[in-house]
mmCIF file of C-alpha atoms in Angstrom:
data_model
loop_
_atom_site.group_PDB
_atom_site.id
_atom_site.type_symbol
_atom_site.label_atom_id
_atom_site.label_comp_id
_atom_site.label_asym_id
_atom_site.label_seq_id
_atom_site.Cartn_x
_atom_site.Cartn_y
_atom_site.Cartn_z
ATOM 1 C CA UNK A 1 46.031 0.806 -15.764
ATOM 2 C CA UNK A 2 44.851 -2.500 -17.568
ATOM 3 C CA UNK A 3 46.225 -4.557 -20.385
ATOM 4 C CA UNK A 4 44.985 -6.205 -23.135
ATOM 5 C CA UNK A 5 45.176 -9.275 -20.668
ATOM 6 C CA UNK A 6 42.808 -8.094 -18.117
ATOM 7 C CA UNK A 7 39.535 -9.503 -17.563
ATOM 8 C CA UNK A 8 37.528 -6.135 -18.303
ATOM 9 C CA UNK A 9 39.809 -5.159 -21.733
ATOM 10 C CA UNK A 10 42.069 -2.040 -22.556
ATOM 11 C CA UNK A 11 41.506 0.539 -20.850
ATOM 12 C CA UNK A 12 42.919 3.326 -18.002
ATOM 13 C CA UNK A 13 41.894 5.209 -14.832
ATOM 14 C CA UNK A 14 43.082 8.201 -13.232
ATOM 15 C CA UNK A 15 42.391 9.235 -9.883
ATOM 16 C CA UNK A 16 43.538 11.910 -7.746
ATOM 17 C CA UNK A 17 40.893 11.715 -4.797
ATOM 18 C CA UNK A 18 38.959 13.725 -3.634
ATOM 19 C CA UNK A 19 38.900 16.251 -6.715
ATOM 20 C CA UNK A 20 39.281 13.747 -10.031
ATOM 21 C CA UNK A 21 38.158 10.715 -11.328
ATOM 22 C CA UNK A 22 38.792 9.263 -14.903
ATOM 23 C CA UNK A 23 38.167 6.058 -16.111
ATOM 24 C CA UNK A 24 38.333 4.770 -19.790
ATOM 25 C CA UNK A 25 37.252 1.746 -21.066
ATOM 26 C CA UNK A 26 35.782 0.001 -24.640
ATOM 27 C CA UNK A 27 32.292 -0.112 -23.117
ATOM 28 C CA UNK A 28 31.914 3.478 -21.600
ATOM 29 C CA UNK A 29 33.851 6.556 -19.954
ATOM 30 C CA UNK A 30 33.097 8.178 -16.729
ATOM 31 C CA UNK A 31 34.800 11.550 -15.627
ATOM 32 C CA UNK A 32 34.167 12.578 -12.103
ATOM 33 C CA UNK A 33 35.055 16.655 -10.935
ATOM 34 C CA UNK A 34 34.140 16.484 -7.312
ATOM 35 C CA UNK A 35 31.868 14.625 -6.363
ATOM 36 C CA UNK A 36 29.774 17.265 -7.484
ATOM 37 C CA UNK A 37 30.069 16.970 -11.772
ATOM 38 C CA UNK A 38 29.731 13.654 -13.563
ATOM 39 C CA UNK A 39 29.864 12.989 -17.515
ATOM 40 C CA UNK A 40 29.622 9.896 -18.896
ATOM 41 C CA UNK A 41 29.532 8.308 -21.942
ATOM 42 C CA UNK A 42 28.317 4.359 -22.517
ATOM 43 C CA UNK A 43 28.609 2.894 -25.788
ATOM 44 C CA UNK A 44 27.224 -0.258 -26.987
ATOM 45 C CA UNK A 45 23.542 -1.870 -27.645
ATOM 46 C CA UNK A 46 22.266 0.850 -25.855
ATOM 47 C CA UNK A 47 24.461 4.096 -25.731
ATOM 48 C CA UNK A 48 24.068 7.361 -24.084
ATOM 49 C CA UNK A 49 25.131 10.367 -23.132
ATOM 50 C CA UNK A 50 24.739 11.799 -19.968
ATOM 51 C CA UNK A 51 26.039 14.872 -17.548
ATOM 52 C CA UNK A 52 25.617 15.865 -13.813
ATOM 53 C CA UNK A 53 26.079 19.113 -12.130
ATOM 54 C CA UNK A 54 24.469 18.133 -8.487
ATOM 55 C CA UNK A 55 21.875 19.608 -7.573
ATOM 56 C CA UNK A 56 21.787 22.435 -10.275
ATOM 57 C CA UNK A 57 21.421 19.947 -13.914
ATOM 58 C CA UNK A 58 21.167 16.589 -14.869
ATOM 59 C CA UNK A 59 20.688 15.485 -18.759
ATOM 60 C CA UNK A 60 21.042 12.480 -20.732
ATOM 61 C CA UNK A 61 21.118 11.903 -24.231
ATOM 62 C CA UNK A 62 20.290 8.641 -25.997
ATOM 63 C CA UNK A 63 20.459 8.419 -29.816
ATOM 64 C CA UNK A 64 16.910 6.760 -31.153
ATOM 65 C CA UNK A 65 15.692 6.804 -27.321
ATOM 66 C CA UNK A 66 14.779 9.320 -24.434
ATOM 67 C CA UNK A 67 16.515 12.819 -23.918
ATOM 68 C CA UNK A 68 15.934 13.637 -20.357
ATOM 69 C CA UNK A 69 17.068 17.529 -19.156
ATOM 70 C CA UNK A 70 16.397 18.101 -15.499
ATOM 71 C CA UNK A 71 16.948 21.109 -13.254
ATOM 72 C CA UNK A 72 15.850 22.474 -9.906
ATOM 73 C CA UNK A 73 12.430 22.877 -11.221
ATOM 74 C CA UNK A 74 12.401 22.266 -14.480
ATOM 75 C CA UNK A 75 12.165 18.272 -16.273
ATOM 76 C CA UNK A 76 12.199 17.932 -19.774
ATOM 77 C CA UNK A 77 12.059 14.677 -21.452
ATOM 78 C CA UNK A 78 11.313 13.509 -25.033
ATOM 79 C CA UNK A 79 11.275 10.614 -27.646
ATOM 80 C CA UNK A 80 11.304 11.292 -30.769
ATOM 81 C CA UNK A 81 11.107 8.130 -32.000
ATOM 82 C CA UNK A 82 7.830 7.394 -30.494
ATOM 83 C CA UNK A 83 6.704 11.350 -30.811
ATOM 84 C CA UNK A 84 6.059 11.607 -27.170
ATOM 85 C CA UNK A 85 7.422 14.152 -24.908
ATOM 86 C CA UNK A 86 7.021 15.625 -20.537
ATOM 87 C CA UNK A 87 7.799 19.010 -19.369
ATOM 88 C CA UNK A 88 7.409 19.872 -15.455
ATOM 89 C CA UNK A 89 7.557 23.385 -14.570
ATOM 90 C CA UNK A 90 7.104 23.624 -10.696
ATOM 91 C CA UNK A 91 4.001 23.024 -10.737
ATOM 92 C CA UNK A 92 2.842 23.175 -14.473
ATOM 93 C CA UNK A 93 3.064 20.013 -15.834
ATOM 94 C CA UNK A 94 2.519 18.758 -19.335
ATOM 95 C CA UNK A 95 2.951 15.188 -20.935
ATOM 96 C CA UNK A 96 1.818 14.550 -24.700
ATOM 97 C CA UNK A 97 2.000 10.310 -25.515
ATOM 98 C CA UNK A 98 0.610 8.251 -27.909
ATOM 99 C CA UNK A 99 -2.565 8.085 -26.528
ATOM 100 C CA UNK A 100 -3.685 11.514 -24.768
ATOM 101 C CA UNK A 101 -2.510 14.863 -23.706
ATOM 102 C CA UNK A 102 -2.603 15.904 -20.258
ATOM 103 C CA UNK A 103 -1.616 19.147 -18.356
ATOM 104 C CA UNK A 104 -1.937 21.205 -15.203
ATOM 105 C CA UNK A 105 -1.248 23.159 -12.778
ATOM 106 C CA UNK A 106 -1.485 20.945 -9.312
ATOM 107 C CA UNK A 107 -2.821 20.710 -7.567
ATOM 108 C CA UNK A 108 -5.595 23.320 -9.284
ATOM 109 C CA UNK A 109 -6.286 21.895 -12.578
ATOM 110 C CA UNK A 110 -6.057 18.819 -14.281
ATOM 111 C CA UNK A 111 -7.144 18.504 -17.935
ATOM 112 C CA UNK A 112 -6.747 15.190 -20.110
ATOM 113 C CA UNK A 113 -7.817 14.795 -23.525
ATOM 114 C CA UNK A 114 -7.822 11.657 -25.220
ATOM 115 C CA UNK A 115 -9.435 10.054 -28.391
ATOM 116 C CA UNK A 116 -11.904 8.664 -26.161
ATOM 117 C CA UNK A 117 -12.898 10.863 -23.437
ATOM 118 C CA UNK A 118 -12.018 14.618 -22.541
ATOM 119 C CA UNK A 119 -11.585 15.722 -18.460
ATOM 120 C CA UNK A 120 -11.117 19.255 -17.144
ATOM 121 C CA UNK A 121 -10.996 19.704 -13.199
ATOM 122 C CA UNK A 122 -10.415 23.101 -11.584
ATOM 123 C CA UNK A 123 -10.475 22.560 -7.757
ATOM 124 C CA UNK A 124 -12.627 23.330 -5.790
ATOM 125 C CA UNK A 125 -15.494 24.509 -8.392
ATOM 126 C CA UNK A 126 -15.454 23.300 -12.023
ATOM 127 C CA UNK A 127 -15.414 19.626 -13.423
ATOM 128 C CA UNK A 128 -16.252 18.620 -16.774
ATOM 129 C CA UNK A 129 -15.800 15.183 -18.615
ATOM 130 C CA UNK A 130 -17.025 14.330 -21.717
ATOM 131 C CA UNK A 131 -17.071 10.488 -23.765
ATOM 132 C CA UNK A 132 -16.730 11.361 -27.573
ATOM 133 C CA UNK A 133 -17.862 7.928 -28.630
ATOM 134 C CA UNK A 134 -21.485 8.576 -27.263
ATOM 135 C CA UNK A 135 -21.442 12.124 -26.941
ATOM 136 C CA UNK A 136 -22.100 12.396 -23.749
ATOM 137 C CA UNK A 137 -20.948 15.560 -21.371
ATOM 138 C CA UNK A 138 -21.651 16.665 -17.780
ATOM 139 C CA UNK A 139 -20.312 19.902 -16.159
ATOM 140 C CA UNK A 140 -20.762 21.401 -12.738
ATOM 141 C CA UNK A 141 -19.530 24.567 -11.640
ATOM 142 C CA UNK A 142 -20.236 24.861 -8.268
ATOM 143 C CA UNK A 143 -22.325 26.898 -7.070
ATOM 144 C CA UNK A 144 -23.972 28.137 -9.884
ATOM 145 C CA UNK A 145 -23.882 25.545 -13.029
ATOM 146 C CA UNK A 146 -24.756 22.301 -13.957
ATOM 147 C CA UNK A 147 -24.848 20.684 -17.629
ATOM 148 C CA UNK A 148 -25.382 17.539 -18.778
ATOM 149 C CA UNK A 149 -26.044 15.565 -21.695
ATOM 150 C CA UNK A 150 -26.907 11.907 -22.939
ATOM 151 C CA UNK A 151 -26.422 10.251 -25.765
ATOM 152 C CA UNK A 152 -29.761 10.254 -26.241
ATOM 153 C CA UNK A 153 -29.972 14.026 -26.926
ATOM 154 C CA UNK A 154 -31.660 14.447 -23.149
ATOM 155 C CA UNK A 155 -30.304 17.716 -21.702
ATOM 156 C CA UNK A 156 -30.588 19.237 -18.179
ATOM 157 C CA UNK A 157 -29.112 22.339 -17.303
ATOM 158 C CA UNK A 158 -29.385 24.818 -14.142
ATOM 159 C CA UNK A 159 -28.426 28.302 -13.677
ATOM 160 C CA UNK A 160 -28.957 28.050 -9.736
ATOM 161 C CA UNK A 161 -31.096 29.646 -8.675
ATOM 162 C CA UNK A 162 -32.643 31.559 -12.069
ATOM 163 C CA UNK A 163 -33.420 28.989 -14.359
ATOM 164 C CA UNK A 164 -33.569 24.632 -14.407
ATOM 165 C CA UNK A 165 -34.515 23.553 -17.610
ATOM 166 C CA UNK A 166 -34.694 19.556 -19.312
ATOM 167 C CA UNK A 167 -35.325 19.135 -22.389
ATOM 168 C CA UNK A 168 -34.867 16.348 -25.568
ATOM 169 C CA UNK A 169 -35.352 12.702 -25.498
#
């Protein structure tokens, strides 16, 4: 137990090892069941909230910040302050920022889309990007397609091994 005199402020722990832990003080609290379950709470310029069932759960909360929920195979995190968010399904995966969207499915597709420029890869056969400021797109899709086109208008596409055809500027 510490007094008012102590270096670190009021505040009290509780042990019985190896089953509990508690331990209170101004700046946070930290319970401990086993070493297997952990809560704790931190309070200050930067507070949160946060719980752990090992290996089984682990989430955090932060008012105004991140919220992170994590599992096995599952990881969820999100700000809503800056409107982003990340979810991980085995192995879907999906992350939305300020700046682009991208998902999968790894390690078989990839697909980004951005202001900018838009990119789809399904291994081993079909890639596809595309610049929106110039227009400009190319897609294969091996063995039997290929697309692409310029900003100039210029297009060349193949339908291996029926048709190959160019055309435009």
């Amino acid at each position: 137990m510490r007094g008012e005199g102590h270096a670190a402020g009021v505040g009290s722990t509780t042990v019985l090892f190896p089953l509990f832990l508690r331990d209170r003080r101004p700046e946070r609290d930290l319970d401990v069941w086993t070493p297997l379950v952990w809560r704790g709470r931190v309070r200050g310029e930067l507070p949160r909230n946060s719980l752990a069932v090992v290996p089984f759960y682990f989430g955090q909360r932060q008012p105004g910040g991140v919220d992170v929920d994590a599992s096995l195979f599952v990881v969820w995190a999100r700000n809503p302050t800056r409107h982003t968010h990340t979810l991980v399904a085995g192995p879907y995966f999906h992350r939305l920022t300020r700046k682009h969207l991208t998902a999968g499915l790894a390690p078989l597709a990839f697909w980004r889309d951005s202001s900018k420029q838009r990119l789809l890869v399904v291994l081993p056969l079909i890639f596809n990007v595309e610049k929106k400021d110039t227009r400009e797109r190319t897609t294969v899709a091996l063995p039997l397609w290929f697309d692409r086109i310029q900003p100039s208008g210029r297009r060349v596409w193949m339908a291996f091994p029926f048709v190959v055809a160019t055309y435009g500027a």
